[in-house]
Coordinates of C-alpha atoms and ligand atoms in Angstrom, one line a residue:
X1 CA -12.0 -11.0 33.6
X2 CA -11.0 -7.9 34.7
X3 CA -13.0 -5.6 32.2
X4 CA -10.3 -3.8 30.9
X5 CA -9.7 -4.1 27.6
X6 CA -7.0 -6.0 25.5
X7 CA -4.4 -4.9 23.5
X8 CA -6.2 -6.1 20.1
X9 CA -9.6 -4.1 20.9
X10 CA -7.6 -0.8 21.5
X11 CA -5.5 -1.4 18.3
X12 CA -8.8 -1.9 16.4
X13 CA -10.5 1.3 18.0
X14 CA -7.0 3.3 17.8
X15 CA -7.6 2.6 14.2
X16 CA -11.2 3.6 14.0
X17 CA -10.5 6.8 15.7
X18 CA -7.6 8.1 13.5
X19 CA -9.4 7.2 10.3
X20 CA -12.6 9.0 12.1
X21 CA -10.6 11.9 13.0
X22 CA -8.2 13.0 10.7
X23 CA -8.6 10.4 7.3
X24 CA -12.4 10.3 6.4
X25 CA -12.8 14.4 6.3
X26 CA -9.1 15.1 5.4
X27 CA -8.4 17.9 3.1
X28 CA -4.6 18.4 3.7
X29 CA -4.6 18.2 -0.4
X30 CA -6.5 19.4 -3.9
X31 CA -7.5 15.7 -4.3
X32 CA -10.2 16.0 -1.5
X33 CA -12.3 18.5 -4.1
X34 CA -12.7 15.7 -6.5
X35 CA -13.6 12.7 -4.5
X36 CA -16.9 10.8 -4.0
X37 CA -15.4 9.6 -0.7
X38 CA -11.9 9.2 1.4
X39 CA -10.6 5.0 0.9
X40 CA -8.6 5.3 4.3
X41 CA -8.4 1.2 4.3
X42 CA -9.8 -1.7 4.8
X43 CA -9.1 -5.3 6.3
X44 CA -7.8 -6.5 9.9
X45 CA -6.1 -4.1 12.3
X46 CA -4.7 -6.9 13.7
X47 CA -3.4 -8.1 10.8
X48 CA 0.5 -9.3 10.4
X49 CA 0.6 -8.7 6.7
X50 CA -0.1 -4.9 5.0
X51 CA -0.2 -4.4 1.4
X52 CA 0.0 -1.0 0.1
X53 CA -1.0 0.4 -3.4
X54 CA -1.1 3.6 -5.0
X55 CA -4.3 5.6 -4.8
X56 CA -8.0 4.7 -5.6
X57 CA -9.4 4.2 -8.9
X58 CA -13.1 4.7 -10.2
X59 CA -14.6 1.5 -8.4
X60 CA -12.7 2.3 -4.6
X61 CA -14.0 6.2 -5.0
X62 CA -17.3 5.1 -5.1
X63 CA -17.4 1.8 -2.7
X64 CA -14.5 3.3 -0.3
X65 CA -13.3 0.3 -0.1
X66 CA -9.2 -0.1 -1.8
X67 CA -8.5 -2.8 -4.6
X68 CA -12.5 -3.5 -5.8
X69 CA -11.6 -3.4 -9.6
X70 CA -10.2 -5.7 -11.6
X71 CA -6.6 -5.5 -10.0
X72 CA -8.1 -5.8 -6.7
X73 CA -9.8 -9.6 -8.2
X74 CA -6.6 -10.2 -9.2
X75 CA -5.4 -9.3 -5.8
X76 CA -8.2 -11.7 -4.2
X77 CA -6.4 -14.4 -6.3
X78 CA -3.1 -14.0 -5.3
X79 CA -4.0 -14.4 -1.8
X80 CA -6.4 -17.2 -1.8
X81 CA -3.5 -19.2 -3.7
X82 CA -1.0 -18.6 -0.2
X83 CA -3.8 -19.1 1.8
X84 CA -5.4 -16.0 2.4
X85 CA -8.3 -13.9 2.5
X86 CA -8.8 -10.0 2.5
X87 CA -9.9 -10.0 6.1
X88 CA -6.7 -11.6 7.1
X89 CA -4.2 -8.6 5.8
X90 CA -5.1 -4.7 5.9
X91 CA -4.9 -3.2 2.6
X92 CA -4.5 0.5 2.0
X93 CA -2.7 3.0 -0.3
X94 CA -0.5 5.6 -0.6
X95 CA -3.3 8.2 -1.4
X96 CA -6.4 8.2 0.4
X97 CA -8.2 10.0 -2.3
X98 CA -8.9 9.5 -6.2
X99 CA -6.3 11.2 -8.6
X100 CA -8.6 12.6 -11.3
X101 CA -8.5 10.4 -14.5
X102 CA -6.5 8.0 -12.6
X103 CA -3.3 9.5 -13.1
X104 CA -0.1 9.1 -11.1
X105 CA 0.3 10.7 -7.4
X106 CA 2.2 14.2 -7.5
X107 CA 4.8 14.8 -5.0
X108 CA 2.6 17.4 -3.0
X109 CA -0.1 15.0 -2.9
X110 CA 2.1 11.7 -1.6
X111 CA 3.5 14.5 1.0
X112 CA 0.5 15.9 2.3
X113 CA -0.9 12.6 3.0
X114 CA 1.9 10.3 4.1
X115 CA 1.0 10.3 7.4
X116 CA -2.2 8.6 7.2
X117 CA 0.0 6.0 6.3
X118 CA 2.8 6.0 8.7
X119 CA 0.0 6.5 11.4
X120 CA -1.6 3.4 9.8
X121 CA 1.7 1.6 9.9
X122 CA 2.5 2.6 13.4
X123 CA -1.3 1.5 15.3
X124 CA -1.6 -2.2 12.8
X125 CA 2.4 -2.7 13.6
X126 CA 2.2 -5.3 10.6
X127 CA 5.5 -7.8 10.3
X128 CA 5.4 -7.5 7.0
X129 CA 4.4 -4.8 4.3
X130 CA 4.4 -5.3 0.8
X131 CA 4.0 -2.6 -1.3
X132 CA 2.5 -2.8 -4.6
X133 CA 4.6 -0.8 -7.0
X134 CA 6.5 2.2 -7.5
X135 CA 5.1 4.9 -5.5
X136 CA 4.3 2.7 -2.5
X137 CA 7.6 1.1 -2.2
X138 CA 9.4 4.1 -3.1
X139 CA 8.0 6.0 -0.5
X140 CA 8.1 3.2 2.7
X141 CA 11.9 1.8 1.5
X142 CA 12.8 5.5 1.5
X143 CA 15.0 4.7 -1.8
X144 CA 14.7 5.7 -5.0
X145 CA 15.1 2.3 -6.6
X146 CA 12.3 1.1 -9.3
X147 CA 10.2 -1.9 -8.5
X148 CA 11.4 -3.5 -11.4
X149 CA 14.9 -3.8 -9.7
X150 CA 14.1 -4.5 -6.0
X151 CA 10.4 -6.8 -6.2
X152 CA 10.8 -9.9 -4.5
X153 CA 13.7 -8.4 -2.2
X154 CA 13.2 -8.1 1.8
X155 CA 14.2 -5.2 3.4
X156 CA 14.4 -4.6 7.6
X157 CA 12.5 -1.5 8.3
X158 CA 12.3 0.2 11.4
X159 CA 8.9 2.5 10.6
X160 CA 7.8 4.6 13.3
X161 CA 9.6 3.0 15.8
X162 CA 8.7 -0.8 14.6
X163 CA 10.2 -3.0 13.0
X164 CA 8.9 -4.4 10.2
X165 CA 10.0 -6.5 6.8
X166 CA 9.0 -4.5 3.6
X167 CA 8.1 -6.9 0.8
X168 CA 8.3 -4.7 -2.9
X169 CA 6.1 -6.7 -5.0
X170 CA 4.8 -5.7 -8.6
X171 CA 1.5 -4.0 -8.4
X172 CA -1.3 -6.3 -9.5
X173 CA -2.6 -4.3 -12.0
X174 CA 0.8 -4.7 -14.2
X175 CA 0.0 -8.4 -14.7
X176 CA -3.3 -7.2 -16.4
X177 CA -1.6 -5.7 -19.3
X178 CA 1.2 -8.0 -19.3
X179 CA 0.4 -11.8 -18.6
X180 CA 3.8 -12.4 -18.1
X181 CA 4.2 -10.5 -14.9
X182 CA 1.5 -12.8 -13.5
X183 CA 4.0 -15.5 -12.9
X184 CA 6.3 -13.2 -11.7
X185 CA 3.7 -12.0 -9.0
X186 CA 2.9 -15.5 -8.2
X187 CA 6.3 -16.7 -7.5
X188 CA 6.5 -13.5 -4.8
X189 CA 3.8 -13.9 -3.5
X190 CA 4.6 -17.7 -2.8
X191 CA 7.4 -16.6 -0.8
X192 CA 5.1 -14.6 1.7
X193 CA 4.4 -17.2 4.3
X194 CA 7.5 -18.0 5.1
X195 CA 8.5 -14.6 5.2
X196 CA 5.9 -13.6 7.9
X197 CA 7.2 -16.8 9.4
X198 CA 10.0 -15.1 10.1
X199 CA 9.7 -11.3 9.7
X200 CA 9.7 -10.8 13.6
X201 CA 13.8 -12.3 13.4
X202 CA 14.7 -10.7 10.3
X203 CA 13.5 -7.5 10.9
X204 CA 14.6 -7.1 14.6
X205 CA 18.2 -7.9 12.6
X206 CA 19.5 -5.2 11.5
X207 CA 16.5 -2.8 11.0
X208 CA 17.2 1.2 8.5
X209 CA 15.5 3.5 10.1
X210 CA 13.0 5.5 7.7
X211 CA 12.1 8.9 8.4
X212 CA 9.0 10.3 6.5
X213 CA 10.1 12.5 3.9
X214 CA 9.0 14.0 1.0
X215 CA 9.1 10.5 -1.8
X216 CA 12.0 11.5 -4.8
X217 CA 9.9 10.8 -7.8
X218 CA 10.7 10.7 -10.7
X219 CA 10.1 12.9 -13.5
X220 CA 6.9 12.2 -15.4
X221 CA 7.5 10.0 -19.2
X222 CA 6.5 12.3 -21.7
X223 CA 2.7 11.9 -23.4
X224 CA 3.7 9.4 -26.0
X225 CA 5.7 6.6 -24.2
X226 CA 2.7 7.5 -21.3
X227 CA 0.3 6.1 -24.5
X228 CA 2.7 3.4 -24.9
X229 CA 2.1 1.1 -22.5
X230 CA -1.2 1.1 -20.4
X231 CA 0.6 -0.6 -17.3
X232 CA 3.2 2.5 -17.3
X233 CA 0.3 5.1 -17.4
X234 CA -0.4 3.6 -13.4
X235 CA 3.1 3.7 -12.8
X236 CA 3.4 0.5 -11.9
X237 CA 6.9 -0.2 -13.1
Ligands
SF4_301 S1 -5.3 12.4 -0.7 FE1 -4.7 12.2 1.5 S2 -4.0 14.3 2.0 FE2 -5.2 14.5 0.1 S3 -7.3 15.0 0.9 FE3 -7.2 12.8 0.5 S4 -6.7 11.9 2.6 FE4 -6.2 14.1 2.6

């Protein structure tokens, strides 16, 4: 023993400091005014498998603590059926801070705090990312296509330098409102282990380098399709 310290402990104090430094007291954005507390993300630093939401809800604003609700049970679920527990990924979301009344990310807001993310990407250096819905795989793929089209589709990343597999999956909280997406989740997320398996060769194979820019969302459904459908209110299709 030499002393000095390994590569895992710096990548979990890396972490620590960036969230100390510039996440926990951000406010690059209006959304800091409202919040009880900043949900920079929780789980391994070490871990090989990221998942990526949307923004907090009422529950993460006041634990600080991302997916605590009901989709974040559901979430639980999902992973102990491949195996898994929360400590064993890192979960985080696009925004850092609570939207008021839950409603979808703006375009300023994603901007102004995408790089707690890509800084977040860049320390963990996860194989595999799977974002969970629209905005999150939206804004990582760098493409404008709609989860509904690309979940369960692979696609070598290179993010800030590293490459890395991103995994669109549904967002949880779609198969609450509609049972039928539960299956749909739990025949992605079954393919997960063997994608990590092999993320390392897939995504050193021909890797699209994504630069951080401002996500293209799209336009906002008017009131009364928003009343429609609860799942659509979270944007989660
Ligand atoms: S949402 Fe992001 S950019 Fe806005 S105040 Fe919170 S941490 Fe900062």
């Amino acid at each position: 023993m030499d002393g000095a310290p390994d590569a895992s402990s710096a990548r979990v104090a890396e972490l620590e400091a960036y969230h100390r430094d510039h996440v926990l007291g951000c406010v690059r954005c209006p959304l800091s005014e409202g919040r009880t507390q900043v949900v920079a993300g929780s789980g391994s630093p070490e871990a090989r498998i990221m998942f990526v939401g949307e923004a907090p809800g009422y529950h993460e604003d006041r634990t600080g603590v991302p997916f605590v609700g009901q989709a974040g049970k559901l979430l639980d679920g999902l992973l102990e059926g491949i195996g898994l527990r929360r400590d064993d990924v890192f979960v985080a979301n696009v925004l850092k801070c609570r939207p008021p009344g839950n409603r979808d990310p703006q375009p300023a807001e994603i901007r102004a705090c995408e790089e707690h993310l890509f800084r977040q990407v860049g320390i963990i250096r996860p194989a595999l990312i799977c974002t969970l819905g629209n905005f999150a795989t939206k804004l990582l793929s760098g493409r404008p296509d709609g989860i509904s089209k690309v979940h369960g589709c692979e696609l070598p990343l290179e993010i800030g330098g590293q490459p890395t597999l991103l995994y669109p999956l549904f967002h949880p909280a779609a198969a609450l409102y509609t049972r039928a997406m539960l299956a749909t989740l739990e025949e992605d997320f079954a393919r997960i282990p063997a994608l990590v398996a092999r993320a390392g060769e897939v995504a050193g194979a021909a890797p699209t380098p994504v630069v951080p820019e401002p996500a293209a969302m799209p336009a906002a459904p008017p009131p009364a399709a928003r009343d429609a459908d609860p799942a659509e209110q979270l944007g989660l299709f």
